[in-house]
PDB file of C-alpha atoms in Angstrom:
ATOM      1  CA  UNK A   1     151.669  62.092 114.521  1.00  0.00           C
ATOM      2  CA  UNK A   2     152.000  66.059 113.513  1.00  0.00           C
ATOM      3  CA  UNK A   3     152.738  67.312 116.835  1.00  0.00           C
ATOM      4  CA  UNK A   4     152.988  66.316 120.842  1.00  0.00           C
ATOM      5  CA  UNK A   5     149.774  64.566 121.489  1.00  0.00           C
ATOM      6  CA  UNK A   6     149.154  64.297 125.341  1.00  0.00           C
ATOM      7  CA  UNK A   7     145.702  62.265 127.243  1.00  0.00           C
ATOM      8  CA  UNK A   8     144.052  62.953 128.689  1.00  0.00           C
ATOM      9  CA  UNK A   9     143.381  66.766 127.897  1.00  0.00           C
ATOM     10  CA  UNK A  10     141.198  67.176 131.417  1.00  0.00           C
ATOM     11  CA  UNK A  11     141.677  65.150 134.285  1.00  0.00           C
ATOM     12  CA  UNK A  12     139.782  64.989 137.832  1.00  0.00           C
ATOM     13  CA  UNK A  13     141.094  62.952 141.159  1.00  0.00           C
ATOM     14  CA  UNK A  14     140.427  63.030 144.326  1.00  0.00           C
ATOM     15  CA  UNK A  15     143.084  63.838 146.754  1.00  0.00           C
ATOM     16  CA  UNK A  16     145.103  60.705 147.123  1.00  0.00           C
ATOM     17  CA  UNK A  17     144.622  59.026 144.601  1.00  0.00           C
ATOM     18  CA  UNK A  18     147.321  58.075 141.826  1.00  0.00           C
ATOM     19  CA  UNK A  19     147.326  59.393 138.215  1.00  0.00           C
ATOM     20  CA  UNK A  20     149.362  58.785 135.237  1.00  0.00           C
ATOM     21  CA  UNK A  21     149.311  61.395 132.402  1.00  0.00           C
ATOM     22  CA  UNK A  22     150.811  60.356 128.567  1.00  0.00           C
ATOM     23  CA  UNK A  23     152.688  61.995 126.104  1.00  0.00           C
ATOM     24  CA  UNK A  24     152.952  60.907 122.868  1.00  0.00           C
ATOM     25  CA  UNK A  25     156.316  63.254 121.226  1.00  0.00           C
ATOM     26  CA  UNK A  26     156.525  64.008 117.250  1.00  0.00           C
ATOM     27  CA  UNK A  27     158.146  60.894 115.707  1.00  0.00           C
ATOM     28  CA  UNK A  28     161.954  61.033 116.343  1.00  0.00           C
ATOM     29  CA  UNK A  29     162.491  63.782 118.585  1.00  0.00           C
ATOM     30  CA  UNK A  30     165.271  62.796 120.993  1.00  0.00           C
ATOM     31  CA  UNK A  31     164.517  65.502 123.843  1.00  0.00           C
ATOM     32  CA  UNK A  32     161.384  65.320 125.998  1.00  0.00           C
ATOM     33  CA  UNK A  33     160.290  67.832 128.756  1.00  0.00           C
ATOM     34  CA  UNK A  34     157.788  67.680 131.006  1.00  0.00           C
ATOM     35  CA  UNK A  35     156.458  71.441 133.135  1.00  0.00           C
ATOM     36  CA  UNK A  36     154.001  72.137 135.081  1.00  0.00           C
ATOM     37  CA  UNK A  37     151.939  75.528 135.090  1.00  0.00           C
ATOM     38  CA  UNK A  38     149.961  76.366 137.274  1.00  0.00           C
ATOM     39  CA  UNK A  39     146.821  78.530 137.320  1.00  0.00           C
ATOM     40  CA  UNK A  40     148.334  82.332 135.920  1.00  0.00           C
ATOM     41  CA  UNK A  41     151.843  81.008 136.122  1.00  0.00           C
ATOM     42  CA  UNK A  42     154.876  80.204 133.672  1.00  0.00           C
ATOM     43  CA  UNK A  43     155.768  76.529 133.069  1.00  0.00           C
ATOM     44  CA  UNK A  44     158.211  75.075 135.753  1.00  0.00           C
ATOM     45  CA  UNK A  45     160.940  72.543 134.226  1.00  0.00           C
ATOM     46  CA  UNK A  46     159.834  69.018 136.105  1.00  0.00           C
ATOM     47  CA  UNK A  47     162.346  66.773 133.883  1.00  0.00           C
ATOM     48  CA  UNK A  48     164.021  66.160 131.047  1.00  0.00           C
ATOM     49  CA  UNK A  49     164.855  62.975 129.140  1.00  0.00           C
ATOM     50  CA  UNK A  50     166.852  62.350 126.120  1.00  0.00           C
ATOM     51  CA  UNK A  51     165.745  59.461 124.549  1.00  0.00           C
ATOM     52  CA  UNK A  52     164.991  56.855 127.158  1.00  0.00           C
ATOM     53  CA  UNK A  53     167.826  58.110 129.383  1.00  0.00           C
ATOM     54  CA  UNK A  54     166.028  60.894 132.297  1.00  0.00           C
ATOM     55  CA  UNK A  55     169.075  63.359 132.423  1.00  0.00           C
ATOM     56  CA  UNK A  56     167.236  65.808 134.564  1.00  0.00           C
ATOM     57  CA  UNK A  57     164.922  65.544 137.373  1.00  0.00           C
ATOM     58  CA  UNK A  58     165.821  68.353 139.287  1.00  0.00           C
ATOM     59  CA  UNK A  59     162.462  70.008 139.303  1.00  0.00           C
ATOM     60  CA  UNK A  60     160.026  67.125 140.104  1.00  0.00           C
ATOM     61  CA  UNK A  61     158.720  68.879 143.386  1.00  0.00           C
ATOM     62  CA  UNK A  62     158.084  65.636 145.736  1.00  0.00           C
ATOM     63  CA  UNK A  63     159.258  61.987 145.341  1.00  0.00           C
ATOM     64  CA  UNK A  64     155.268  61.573 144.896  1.00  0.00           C
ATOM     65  CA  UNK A  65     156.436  62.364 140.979  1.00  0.00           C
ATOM     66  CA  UNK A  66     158.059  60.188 138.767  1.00  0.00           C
ATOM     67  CA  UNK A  67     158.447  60.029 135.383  1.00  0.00           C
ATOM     68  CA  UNK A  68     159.454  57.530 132.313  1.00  0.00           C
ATOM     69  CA  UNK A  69     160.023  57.141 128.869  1.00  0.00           C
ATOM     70  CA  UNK A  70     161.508  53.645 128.356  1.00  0.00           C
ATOM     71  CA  UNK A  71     161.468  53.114 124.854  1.00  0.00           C
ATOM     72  CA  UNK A  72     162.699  56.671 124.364  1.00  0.00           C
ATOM     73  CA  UNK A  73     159.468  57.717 122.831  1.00  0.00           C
ATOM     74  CA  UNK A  74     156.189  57.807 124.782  1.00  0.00           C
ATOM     75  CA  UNK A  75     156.557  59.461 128.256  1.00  0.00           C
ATOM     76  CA  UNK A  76     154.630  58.751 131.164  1.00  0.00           C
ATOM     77  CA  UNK A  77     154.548  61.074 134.077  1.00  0.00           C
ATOM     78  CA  UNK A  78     152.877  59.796 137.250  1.00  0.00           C
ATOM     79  CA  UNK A  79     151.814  61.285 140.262  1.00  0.00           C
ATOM     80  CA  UNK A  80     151.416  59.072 143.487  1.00  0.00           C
ATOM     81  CA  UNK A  81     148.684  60.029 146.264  1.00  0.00           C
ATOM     82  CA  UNK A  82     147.870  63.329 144.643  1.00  0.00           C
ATOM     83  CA  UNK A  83     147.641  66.760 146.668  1.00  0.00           C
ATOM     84  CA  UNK A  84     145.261  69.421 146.573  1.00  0.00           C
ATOM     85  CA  UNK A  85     148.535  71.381 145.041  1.00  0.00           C
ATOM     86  CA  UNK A  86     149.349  69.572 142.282  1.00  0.00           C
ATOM     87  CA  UNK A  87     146.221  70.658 140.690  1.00  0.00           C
ATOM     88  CA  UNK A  88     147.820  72.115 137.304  1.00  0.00           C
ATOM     89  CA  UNK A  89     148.392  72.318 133.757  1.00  0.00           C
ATOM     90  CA  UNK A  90     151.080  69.526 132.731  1.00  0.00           C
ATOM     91  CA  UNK A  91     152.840  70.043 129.730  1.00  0.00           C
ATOM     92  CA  UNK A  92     154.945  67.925 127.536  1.00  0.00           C
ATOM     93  CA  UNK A  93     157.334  69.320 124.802  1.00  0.00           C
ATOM     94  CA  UNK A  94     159.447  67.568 122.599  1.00  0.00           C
ATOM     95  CA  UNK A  95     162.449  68.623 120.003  1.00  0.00           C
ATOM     96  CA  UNK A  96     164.584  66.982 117.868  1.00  0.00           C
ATOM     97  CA  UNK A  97     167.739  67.967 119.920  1.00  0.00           C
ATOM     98  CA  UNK A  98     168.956  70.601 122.619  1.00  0.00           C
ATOM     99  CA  UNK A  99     171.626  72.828 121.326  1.00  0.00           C
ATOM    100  CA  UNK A 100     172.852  73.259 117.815  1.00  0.00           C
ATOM    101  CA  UNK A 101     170.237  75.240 115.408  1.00  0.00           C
ATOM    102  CA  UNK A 102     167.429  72.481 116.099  1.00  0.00           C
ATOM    103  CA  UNK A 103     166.579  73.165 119.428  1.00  0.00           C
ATOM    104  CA  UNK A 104     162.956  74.408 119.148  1.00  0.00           C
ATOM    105  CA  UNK A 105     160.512  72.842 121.264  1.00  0.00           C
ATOM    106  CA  UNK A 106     157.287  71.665 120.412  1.00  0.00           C
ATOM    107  CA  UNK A 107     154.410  71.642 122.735  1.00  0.00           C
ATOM    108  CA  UNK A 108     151.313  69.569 123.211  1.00  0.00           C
ATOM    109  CA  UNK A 109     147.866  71.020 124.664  1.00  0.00           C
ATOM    110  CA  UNK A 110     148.910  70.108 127.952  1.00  0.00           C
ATOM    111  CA  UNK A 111     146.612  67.469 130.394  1.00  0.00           C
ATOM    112  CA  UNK A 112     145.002  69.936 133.165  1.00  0.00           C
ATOM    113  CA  UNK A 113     144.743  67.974 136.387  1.00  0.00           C
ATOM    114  CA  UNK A 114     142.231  69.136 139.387  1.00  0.00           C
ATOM    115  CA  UNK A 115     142.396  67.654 142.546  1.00  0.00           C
ATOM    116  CA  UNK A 116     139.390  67.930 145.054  1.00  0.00           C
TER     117      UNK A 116
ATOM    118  CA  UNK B   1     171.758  77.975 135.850  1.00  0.00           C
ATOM    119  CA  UNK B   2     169.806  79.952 133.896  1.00  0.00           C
ATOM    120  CA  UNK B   3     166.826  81.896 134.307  1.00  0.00           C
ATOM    121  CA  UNK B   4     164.773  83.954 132.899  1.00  0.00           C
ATOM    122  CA  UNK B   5     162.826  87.477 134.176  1.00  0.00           C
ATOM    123  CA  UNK B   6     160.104  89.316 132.624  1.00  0.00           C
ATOM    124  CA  UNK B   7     158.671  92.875 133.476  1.00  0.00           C
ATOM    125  CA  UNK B   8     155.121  93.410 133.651  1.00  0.00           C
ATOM    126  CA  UNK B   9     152.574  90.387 134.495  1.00  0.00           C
ATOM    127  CA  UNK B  10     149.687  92.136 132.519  1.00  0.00           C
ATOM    128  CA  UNK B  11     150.493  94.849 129.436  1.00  0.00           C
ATOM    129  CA  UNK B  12     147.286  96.574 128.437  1.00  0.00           C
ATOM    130  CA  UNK B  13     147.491  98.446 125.416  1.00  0.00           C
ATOM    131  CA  UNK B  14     144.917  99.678 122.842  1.00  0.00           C
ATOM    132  CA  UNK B  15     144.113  98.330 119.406  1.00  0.00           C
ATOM    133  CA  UNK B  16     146.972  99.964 116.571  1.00  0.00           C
ATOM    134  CA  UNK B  17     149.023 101.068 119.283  1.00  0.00           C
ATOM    135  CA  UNK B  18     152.976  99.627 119.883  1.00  0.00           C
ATOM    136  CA  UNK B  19     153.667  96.581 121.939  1.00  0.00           C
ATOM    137  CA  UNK B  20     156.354  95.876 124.132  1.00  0.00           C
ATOM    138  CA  UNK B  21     157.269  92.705 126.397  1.00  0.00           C
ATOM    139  CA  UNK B  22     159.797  93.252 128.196  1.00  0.00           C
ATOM    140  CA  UNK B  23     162.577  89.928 129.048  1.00  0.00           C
ATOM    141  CA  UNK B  24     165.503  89.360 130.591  1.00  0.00           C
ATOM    142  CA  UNK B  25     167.338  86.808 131.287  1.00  0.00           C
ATOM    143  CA  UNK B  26     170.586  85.498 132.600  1.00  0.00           C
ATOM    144  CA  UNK B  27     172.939  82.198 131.492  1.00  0.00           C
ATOM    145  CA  UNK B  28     176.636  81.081 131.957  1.00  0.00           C
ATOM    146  CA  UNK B  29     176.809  79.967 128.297  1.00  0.00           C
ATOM    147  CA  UNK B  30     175.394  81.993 125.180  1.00  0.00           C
ATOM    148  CA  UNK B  31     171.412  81.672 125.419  1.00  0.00           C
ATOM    149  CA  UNK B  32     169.578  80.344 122.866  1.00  0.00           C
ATOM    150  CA  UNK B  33     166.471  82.941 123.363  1.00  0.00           C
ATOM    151  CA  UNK B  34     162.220  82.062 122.484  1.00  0.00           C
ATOM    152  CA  UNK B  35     159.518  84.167 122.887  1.00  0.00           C
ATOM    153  CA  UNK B  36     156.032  81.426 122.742  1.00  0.00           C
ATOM    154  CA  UNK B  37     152.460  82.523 122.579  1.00  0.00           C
ATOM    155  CA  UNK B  38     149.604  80.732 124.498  1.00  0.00           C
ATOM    156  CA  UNK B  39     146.276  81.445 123.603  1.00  0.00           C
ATOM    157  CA  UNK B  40     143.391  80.546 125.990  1.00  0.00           C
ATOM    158  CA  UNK B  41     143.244  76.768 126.557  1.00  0.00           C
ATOM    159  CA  UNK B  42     145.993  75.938 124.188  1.00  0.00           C
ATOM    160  CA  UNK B  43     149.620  74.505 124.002  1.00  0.00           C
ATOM    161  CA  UNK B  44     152.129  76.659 123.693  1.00  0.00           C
ATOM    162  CA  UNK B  45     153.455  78.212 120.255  1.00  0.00           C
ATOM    163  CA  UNK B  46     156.762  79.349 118.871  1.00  0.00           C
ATOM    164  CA  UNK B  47     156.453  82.734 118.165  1.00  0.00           C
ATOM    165  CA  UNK B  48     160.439  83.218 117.510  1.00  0.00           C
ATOM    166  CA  UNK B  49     163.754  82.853 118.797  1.00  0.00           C
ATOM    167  CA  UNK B  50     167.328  83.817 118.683  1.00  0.00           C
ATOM    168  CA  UNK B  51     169.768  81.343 118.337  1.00  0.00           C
ATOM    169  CA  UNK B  52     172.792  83.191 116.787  1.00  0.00           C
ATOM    170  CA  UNK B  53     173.464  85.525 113.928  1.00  0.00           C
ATOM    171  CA  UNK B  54     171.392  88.420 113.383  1.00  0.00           C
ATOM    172  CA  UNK B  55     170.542  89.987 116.494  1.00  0.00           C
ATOM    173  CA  UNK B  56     166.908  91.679 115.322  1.00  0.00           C
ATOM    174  CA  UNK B  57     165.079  88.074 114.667  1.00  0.00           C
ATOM    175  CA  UNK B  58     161.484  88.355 113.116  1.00  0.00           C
ATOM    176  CA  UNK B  59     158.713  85.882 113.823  1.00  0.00           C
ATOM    177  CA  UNK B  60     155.056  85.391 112.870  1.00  0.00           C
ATOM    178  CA  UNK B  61     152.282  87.258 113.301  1.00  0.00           C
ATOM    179  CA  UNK B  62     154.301  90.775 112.858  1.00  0.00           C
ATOM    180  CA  UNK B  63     156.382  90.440 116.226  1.00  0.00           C
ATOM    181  CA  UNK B  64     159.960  90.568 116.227  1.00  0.00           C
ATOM    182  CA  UNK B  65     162.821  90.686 118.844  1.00  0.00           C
ATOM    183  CA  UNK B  66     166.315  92.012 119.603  1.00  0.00           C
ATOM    184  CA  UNK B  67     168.755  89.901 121.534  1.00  0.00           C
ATOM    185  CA  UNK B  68     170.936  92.586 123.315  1.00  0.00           C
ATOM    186  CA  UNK B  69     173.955  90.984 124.669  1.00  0.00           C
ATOM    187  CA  UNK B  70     174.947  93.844 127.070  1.00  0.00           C
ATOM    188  CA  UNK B  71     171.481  94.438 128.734  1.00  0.00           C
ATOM    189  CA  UNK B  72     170.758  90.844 128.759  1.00  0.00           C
ATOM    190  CA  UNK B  73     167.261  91.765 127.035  1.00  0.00           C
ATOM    191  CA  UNK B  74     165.154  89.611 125.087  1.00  0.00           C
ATOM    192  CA  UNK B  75     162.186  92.201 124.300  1.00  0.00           C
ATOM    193  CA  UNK B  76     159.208  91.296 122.222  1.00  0.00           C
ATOM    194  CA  UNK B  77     157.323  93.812 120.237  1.00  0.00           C
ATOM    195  CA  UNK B  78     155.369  94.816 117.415  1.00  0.00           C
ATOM    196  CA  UNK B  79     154.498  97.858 115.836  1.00  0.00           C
ATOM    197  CA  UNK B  80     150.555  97.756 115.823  1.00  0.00           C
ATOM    198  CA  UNK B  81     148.577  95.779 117.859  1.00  0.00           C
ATOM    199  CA  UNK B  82     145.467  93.854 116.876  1.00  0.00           C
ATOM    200  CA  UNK B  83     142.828  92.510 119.240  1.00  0.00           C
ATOM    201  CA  UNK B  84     143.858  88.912 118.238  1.00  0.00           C
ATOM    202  CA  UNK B  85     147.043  89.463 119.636  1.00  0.00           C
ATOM    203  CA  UNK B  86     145.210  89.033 123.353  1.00  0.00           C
ATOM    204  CA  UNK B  87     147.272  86.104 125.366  1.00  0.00           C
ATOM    205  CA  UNK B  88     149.962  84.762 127.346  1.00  0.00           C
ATOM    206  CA  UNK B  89     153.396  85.417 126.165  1.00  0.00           C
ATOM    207  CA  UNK B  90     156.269  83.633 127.369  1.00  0.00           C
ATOM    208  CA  UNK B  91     159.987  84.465 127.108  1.00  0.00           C
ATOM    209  CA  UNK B  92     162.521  81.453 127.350  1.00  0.00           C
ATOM    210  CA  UNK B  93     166.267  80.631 127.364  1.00  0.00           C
ATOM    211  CA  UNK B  94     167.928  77.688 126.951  1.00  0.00           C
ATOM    212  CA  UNK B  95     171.202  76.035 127.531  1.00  0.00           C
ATOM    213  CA  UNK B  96     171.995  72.401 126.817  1.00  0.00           C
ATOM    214  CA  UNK B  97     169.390  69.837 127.925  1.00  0.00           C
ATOM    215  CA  UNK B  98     167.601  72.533 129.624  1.00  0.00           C
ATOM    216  CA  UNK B  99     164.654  75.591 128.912  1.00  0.00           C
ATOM    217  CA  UNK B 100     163.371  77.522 131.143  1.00  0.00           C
ATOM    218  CA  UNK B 101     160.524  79.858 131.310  1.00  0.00           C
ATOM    219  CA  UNK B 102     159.595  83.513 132.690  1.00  0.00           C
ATOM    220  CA  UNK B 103     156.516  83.765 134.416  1.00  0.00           C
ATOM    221  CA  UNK B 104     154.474  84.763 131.831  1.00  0.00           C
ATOM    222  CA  UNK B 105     152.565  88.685 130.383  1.00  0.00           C
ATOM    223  CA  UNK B 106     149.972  88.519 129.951  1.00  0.00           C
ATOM    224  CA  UNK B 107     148.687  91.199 127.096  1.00  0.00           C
ATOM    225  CA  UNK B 108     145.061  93.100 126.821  1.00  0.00           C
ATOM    226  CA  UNK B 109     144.114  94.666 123.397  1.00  0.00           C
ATOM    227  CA  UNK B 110     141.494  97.341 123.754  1.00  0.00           C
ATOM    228  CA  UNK B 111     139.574  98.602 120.838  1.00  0.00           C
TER     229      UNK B 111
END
């Protein structure tokens, strides 16, 4: 596709419950990042992957988040039993590499998840 | 690690007048430096960055920043604001494998 294509755009769950958001990177990029932002906030760095390998998971907040990319292109990040604060913005970004002069990041809209 | 600061949550200014977003940020390797634009409800959008070479980098929309190695500054600005310059902006540095973010300004245009 032309750019980072994430689904849903809007989601709603009720607390405890599990949900699974997609991204879909531009064709080829090797780096994928997933951040959360919430409401008035920056993006916090959840986890990186390059290709199918997840190099960084330092900033997934609770083992209740876990995410995958196993054919090094589509990501998946899930959230198990869902809290009233993970209610958020989640945004994927992909780029063709980190480092070097291609290292720009491309963003998708984002899937905005509200717990009740 | 890096990470990234920047001054001011919400800039006001009026329409015509200068702008100026302040960031700065900190790394144990030479940053490469963004500054991304997020209108309301949308993803977020390179607006420029600083990777090396010229220190004064120009990006769309009129902005431009200067990477300042000795004040570890990153600030955004533009000459003239218009009212469709209203939205999030968000300063970034990145090291290999790894961006992070600043918390965000968010600048008002009044006409």
């Amino acid at each position: 596709g032309a750019g980072v294509s994430q689904s849903p755009r809007y989601k709603v769950a009720k607390r405890g419950q599990d949900v699974a958001l997609r991204c879909d990177p531009i064709s080829g990029h090797v780096s994928l990042f997933w951040y959360q932002q919430a409401l008035g906030q920056g993006p916090e760095f959840l986890t990186y992957f390059q290709n199918e390998a997840q190099l960084d998971k330092s900033g997934l907040p609770s083992d209740r988040f876990f995410a995958e990319r196993p054919e090094g292109s589509v990501s998946t990040l899930k959230i198990q039993r869902t809290q009233q604060e993970d209610s958020a913005v989640y945004l994927c970004a992909s780029s063709l590499a980190i480092g070097g002069d291609r290292e720009e990041a491309f963003f998708g809209q984002g899937t905005r998840l509200t717990v009740v | 690690a890096q990470s990234v600061t920047q001054l001011g949550s919400h800039v006001s200014v009026s329409e015509g007048a200068l702008v100026l977003l302040r960031c700065n940020y900190s790394s144990s390797v030479p940053p490469y430096l963004f500054w991304y634009v997020q209108y309301p409800n949308q993803g977020l959008q390179l607006l420029l960055k600083y990777t090396t070479g010229a220190t004064l980098v120009k990006g769309i929309n009129g902005f431009e920043a200067e990477f300042k190695k000795s004040e570890t500054s990153f600030h955004l600005t533009k000459p003239s604001a218009h009212m469709s310059d209203a939205a999030e902006y968000f300063c970034a540095v990145t090291e290999p494998n790894d961006m992070r973010f600043g918390a965000g300004t968010r600048l008002t245009v009044k006409p």
